[in-house]
Tab-separated table of C-alpha atoms in Angstrom:
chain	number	residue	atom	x	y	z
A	571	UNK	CA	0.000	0.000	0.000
A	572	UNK	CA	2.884	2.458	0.948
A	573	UNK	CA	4.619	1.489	-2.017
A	574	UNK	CA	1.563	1.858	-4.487
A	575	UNK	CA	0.737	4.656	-2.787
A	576	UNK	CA	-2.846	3.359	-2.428
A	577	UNK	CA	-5.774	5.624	-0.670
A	578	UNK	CA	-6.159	3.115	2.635
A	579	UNK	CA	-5.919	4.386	5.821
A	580	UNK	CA	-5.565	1.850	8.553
A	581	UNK	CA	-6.288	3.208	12.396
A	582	UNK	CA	-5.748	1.101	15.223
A	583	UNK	CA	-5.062	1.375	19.251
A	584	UNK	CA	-3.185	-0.329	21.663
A	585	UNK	CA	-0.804	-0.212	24.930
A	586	UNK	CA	2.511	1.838	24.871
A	587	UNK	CA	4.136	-1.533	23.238
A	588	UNK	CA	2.360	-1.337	20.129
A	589	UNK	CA	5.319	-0.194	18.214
A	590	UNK	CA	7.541	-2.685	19.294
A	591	UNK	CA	5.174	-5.016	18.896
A	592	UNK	CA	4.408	-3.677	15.146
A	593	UNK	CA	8.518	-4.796	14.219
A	594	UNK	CA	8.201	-8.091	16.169
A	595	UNK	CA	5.242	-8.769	13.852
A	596	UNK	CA	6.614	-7.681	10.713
A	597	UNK	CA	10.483	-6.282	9.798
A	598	UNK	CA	10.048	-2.184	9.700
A	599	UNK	CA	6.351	-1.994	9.660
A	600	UNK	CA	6.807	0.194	12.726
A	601	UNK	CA	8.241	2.738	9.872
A	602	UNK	CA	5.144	2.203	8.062
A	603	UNK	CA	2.952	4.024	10.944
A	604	UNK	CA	2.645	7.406	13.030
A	605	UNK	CA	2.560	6.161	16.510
A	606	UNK	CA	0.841	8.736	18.711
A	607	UNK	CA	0.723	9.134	22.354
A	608	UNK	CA	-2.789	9.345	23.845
A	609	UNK	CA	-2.511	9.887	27.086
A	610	UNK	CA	-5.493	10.655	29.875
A	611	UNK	CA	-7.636	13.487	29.578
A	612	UNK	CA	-6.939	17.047	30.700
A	613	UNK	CA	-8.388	18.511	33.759
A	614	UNK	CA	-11.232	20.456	31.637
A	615	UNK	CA	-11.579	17.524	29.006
A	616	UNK	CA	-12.125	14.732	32.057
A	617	UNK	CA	-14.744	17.361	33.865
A	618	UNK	CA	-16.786	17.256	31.174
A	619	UNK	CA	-16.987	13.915	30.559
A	620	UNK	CA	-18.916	13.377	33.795
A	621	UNK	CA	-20.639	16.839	34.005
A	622	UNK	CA	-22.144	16.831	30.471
A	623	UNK	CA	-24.116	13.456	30.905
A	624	UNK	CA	-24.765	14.387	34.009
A	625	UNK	CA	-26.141	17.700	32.910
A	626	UNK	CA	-28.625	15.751	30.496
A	627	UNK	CA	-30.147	14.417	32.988
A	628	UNK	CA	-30.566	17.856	35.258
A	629	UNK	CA	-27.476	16.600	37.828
A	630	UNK	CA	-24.911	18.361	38.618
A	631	UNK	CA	-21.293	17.734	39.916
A	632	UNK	CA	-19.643	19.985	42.736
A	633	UNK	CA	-15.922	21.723	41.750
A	634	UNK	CA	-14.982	19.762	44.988
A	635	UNK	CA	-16.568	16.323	43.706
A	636	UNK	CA	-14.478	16.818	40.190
A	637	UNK	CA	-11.368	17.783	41.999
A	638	UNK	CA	-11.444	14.363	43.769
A	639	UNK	CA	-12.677	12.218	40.876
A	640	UNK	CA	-9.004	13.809	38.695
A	641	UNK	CA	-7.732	12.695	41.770
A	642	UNK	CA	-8.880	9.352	42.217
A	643	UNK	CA	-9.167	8.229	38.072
A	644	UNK	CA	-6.192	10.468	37.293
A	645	UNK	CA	-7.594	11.461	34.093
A	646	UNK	CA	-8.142	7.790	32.950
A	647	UNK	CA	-11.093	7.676	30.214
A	648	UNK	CA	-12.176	4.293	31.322
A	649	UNK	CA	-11.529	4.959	35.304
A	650	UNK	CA	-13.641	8.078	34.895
A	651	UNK	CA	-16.501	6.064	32.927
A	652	UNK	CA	-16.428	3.916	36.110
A	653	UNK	CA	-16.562	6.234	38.461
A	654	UNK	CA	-19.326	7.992	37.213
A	655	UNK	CA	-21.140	5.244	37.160
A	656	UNK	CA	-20.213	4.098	40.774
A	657	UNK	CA	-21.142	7.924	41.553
A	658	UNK	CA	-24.413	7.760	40.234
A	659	UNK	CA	-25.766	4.866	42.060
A	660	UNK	CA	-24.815	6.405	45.325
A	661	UNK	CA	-25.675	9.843	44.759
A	662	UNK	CA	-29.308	10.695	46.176
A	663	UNK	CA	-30.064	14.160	44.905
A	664	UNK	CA	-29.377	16.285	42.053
A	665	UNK	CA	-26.093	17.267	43.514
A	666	UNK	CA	-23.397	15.157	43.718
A	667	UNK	CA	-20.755	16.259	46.337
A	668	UNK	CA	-17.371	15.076	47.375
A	669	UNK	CA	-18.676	13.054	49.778
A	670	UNK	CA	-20.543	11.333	46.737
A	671	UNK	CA	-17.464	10.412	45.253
A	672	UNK	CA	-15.980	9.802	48.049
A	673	UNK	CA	-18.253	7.134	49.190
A	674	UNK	CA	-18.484	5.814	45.750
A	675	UNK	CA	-14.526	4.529	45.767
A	676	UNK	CA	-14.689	1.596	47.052
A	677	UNK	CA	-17.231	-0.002	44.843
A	678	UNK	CA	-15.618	1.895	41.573
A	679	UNK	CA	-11.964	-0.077	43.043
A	680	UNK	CA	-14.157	-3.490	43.117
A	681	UNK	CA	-15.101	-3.004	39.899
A	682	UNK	CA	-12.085	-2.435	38.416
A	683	UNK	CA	-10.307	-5.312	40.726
A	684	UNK	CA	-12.844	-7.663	38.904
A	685	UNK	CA	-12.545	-6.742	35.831
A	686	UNK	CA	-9.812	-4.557	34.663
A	687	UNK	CA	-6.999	-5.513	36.575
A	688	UNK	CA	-7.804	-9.261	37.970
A	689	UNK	CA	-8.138	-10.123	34.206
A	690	UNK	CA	-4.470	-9.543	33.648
A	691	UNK	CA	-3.471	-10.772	37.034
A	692	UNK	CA	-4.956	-13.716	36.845
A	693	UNK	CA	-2.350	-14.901	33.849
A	694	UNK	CA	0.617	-14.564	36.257
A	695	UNK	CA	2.711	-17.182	37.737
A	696	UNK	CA	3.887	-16.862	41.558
A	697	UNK	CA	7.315	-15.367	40.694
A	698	UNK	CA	5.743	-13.042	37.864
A	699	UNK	CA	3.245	-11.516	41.002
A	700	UNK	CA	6.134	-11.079	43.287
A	701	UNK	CA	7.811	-9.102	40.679
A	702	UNK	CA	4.646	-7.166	39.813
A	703	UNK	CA	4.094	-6.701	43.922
A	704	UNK	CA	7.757	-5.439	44.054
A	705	UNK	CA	7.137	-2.594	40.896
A	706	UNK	CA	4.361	-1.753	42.750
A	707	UNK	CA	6.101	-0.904	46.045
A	708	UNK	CA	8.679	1.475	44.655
A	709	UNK	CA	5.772	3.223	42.754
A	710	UNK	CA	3.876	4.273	39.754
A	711	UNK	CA	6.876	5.454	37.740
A	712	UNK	CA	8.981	3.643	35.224
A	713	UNK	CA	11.506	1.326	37.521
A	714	UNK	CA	14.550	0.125	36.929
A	715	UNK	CA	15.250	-3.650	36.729
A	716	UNK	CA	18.101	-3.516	39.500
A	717	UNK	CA	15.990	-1.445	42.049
A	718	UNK	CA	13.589	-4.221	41.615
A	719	UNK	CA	15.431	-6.958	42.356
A	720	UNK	CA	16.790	-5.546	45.182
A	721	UNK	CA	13.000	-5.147	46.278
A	722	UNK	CA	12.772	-9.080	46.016
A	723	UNK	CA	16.423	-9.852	47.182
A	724	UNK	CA	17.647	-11.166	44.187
A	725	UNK	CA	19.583	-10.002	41.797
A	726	UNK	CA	18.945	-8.656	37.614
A	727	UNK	CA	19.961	-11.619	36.624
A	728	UNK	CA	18.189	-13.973	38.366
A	729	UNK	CA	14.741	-11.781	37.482
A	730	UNK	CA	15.514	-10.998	33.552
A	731	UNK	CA	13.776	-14.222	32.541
A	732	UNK	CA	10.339	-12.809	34.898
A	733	UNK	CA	11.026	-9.655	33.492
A	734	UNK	CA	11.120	-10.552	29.912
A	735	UNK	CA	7.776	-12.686	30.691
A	736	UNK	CA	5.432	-9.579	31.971
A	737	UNK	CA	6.530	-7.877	28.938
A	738	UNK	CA	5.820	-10.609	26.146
A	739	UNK	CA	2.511	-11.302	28.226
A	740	UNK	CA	1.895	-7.324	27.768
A	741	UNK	CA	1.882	-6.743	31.692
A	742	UNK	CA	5.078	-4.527	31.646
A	743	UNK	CA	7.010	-2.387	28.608
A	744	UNK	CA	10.229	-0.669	28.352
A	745	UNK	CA	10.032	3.119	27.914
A	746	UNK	CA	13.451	3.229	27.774
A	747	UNK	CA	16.513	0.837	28.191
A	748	UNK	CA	16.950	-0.912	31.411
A	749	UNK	CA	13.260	0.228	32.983
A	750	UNK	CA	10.273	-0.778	32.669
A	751	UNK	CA	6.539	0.222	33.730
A	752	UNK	CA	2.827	-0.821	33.791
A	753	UNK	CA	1.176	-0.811	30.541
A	754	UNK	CA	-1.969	-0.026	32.140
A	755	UNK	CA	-2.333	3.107	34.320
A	756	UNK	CA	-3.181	2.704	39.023
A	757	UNK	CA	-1.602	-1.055	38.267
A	758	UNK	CA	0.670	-0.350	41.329
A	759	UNK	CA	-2.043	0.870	43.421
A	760	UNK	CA	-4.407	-2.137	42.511
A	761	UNK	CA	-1.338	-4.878	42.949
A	762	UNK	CA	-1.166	-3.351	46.833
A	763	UNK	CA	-4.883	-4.050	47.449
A	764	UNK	CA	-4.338	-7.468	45.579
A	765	UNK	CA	-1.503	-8.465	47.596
A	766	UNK	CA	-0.950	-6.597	50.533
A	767	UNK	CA	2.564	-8.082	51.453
A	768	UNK	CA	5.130	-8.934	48.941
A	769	UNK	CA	5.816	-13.148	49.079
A	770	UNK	CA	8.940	-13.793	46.856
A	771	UNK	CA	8.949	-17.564	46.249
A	772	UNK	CA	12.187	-19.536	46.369
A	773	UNK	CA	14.555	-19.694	43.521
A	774	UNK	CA	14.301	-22.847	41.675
A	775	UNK	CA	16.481	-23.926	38.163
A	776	UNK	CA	14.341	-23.958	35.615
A	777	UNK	CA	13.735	-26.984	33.500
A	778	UNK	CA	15.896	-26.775	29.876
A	779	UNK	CA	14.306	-26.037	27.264
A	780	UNK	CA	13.808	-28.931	25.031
């Protein structure tokens, strides 16, 4: 098509690996495509996706109740879809307040935990959720493979086969050389409810590969 020059445009979406994962699938198709950052949704864009349905249906959102659902969903499209709706079914009058929002976390978290997250827990092994457990405990940020192991007691080495795992099963990616970071946003935060105390499992060999 590039070569022909044909009139197709191809649009697609994905996590922050979709680049690298464009040249894994074919040789220099990731020169083929513009790769755009979309990140979350500015203060006033993320307002008024919970103000303007609101609005439709003659509700309307405190500045206090918005300031703490950026706080909580961070901007997140999906998070703030969530919320919203956890928001909504606690909410009694036409105003929703902080308090609203506030009282609506815990059941927006369980739905997420459920669904969101658990979905991509659920596919780790033991040592993969003790590295995941030990990301989360230095933070949300991009961490570097050395101040995790350290985390778990171990050392790079030892952990570059885990590491190398969360990112071929789409769990982790490598902004840049030697870190690496959640794919999806509030993973750290969610992997601290999920497992409140890191458990690092015992080193065993691995079996050879055949």
């Amino acid at each position: 098509m590039v070569q022909r020059k044909l009139p197709v445009t191809l649009v697609g979406a994905g996590l922050p690996q979709i680049a690298e994962l464009a040249g894994d699938a074919k040789s220099y198709a990731e020169r083929l495509f513009k790769f755009p950052s979309i990140g979350n949704l500015g203060d006033e864009d993320a307002k008024a996706a919970l103000t303007k349905p609101a609005s439709e249906e003659d509700v309307r959102f405190d500045e206090e109740a918005l300031t703490e659902a950026l706080r909580v969903t961070g901007g997140y499209p999906y998070f703030l879809q969530e919320l919203g709706y956890a928001v909504w079914t606690v909410a009694e009058g036409p105003r929703i307040s902080q308090d609203d929002v506030v009282t609506a976390v815990p059941g927006y978290e369980a739905k997420l935990d459920e669904s969101f997250f658990r979905v991509r827990l659920d596919r780790a092994t033991e040592m993969q959720r003790a590295y995941l457990r030990a990301m989360a405990q230095l933070g949300p940020q991009a961490q570097k493979a050395s101040d995790v192991a350290d985390v778990m007691g171990r050392t790079s080495q030892n952990l570059g086969p885990t590491r190398a795992e969360l990112i071929n099963m789409g769990l982790l990616y490598t902004p840049e050389h030697g870190y690496a970071a959640f794919t999806v946003p509030h993973f750290d935060t969610f992997m601290i409810r999920a497992i409140p105390v890191l458990d690092v499992p015992p080193l065993r060999p691995r079996k050879p590969r055949d």
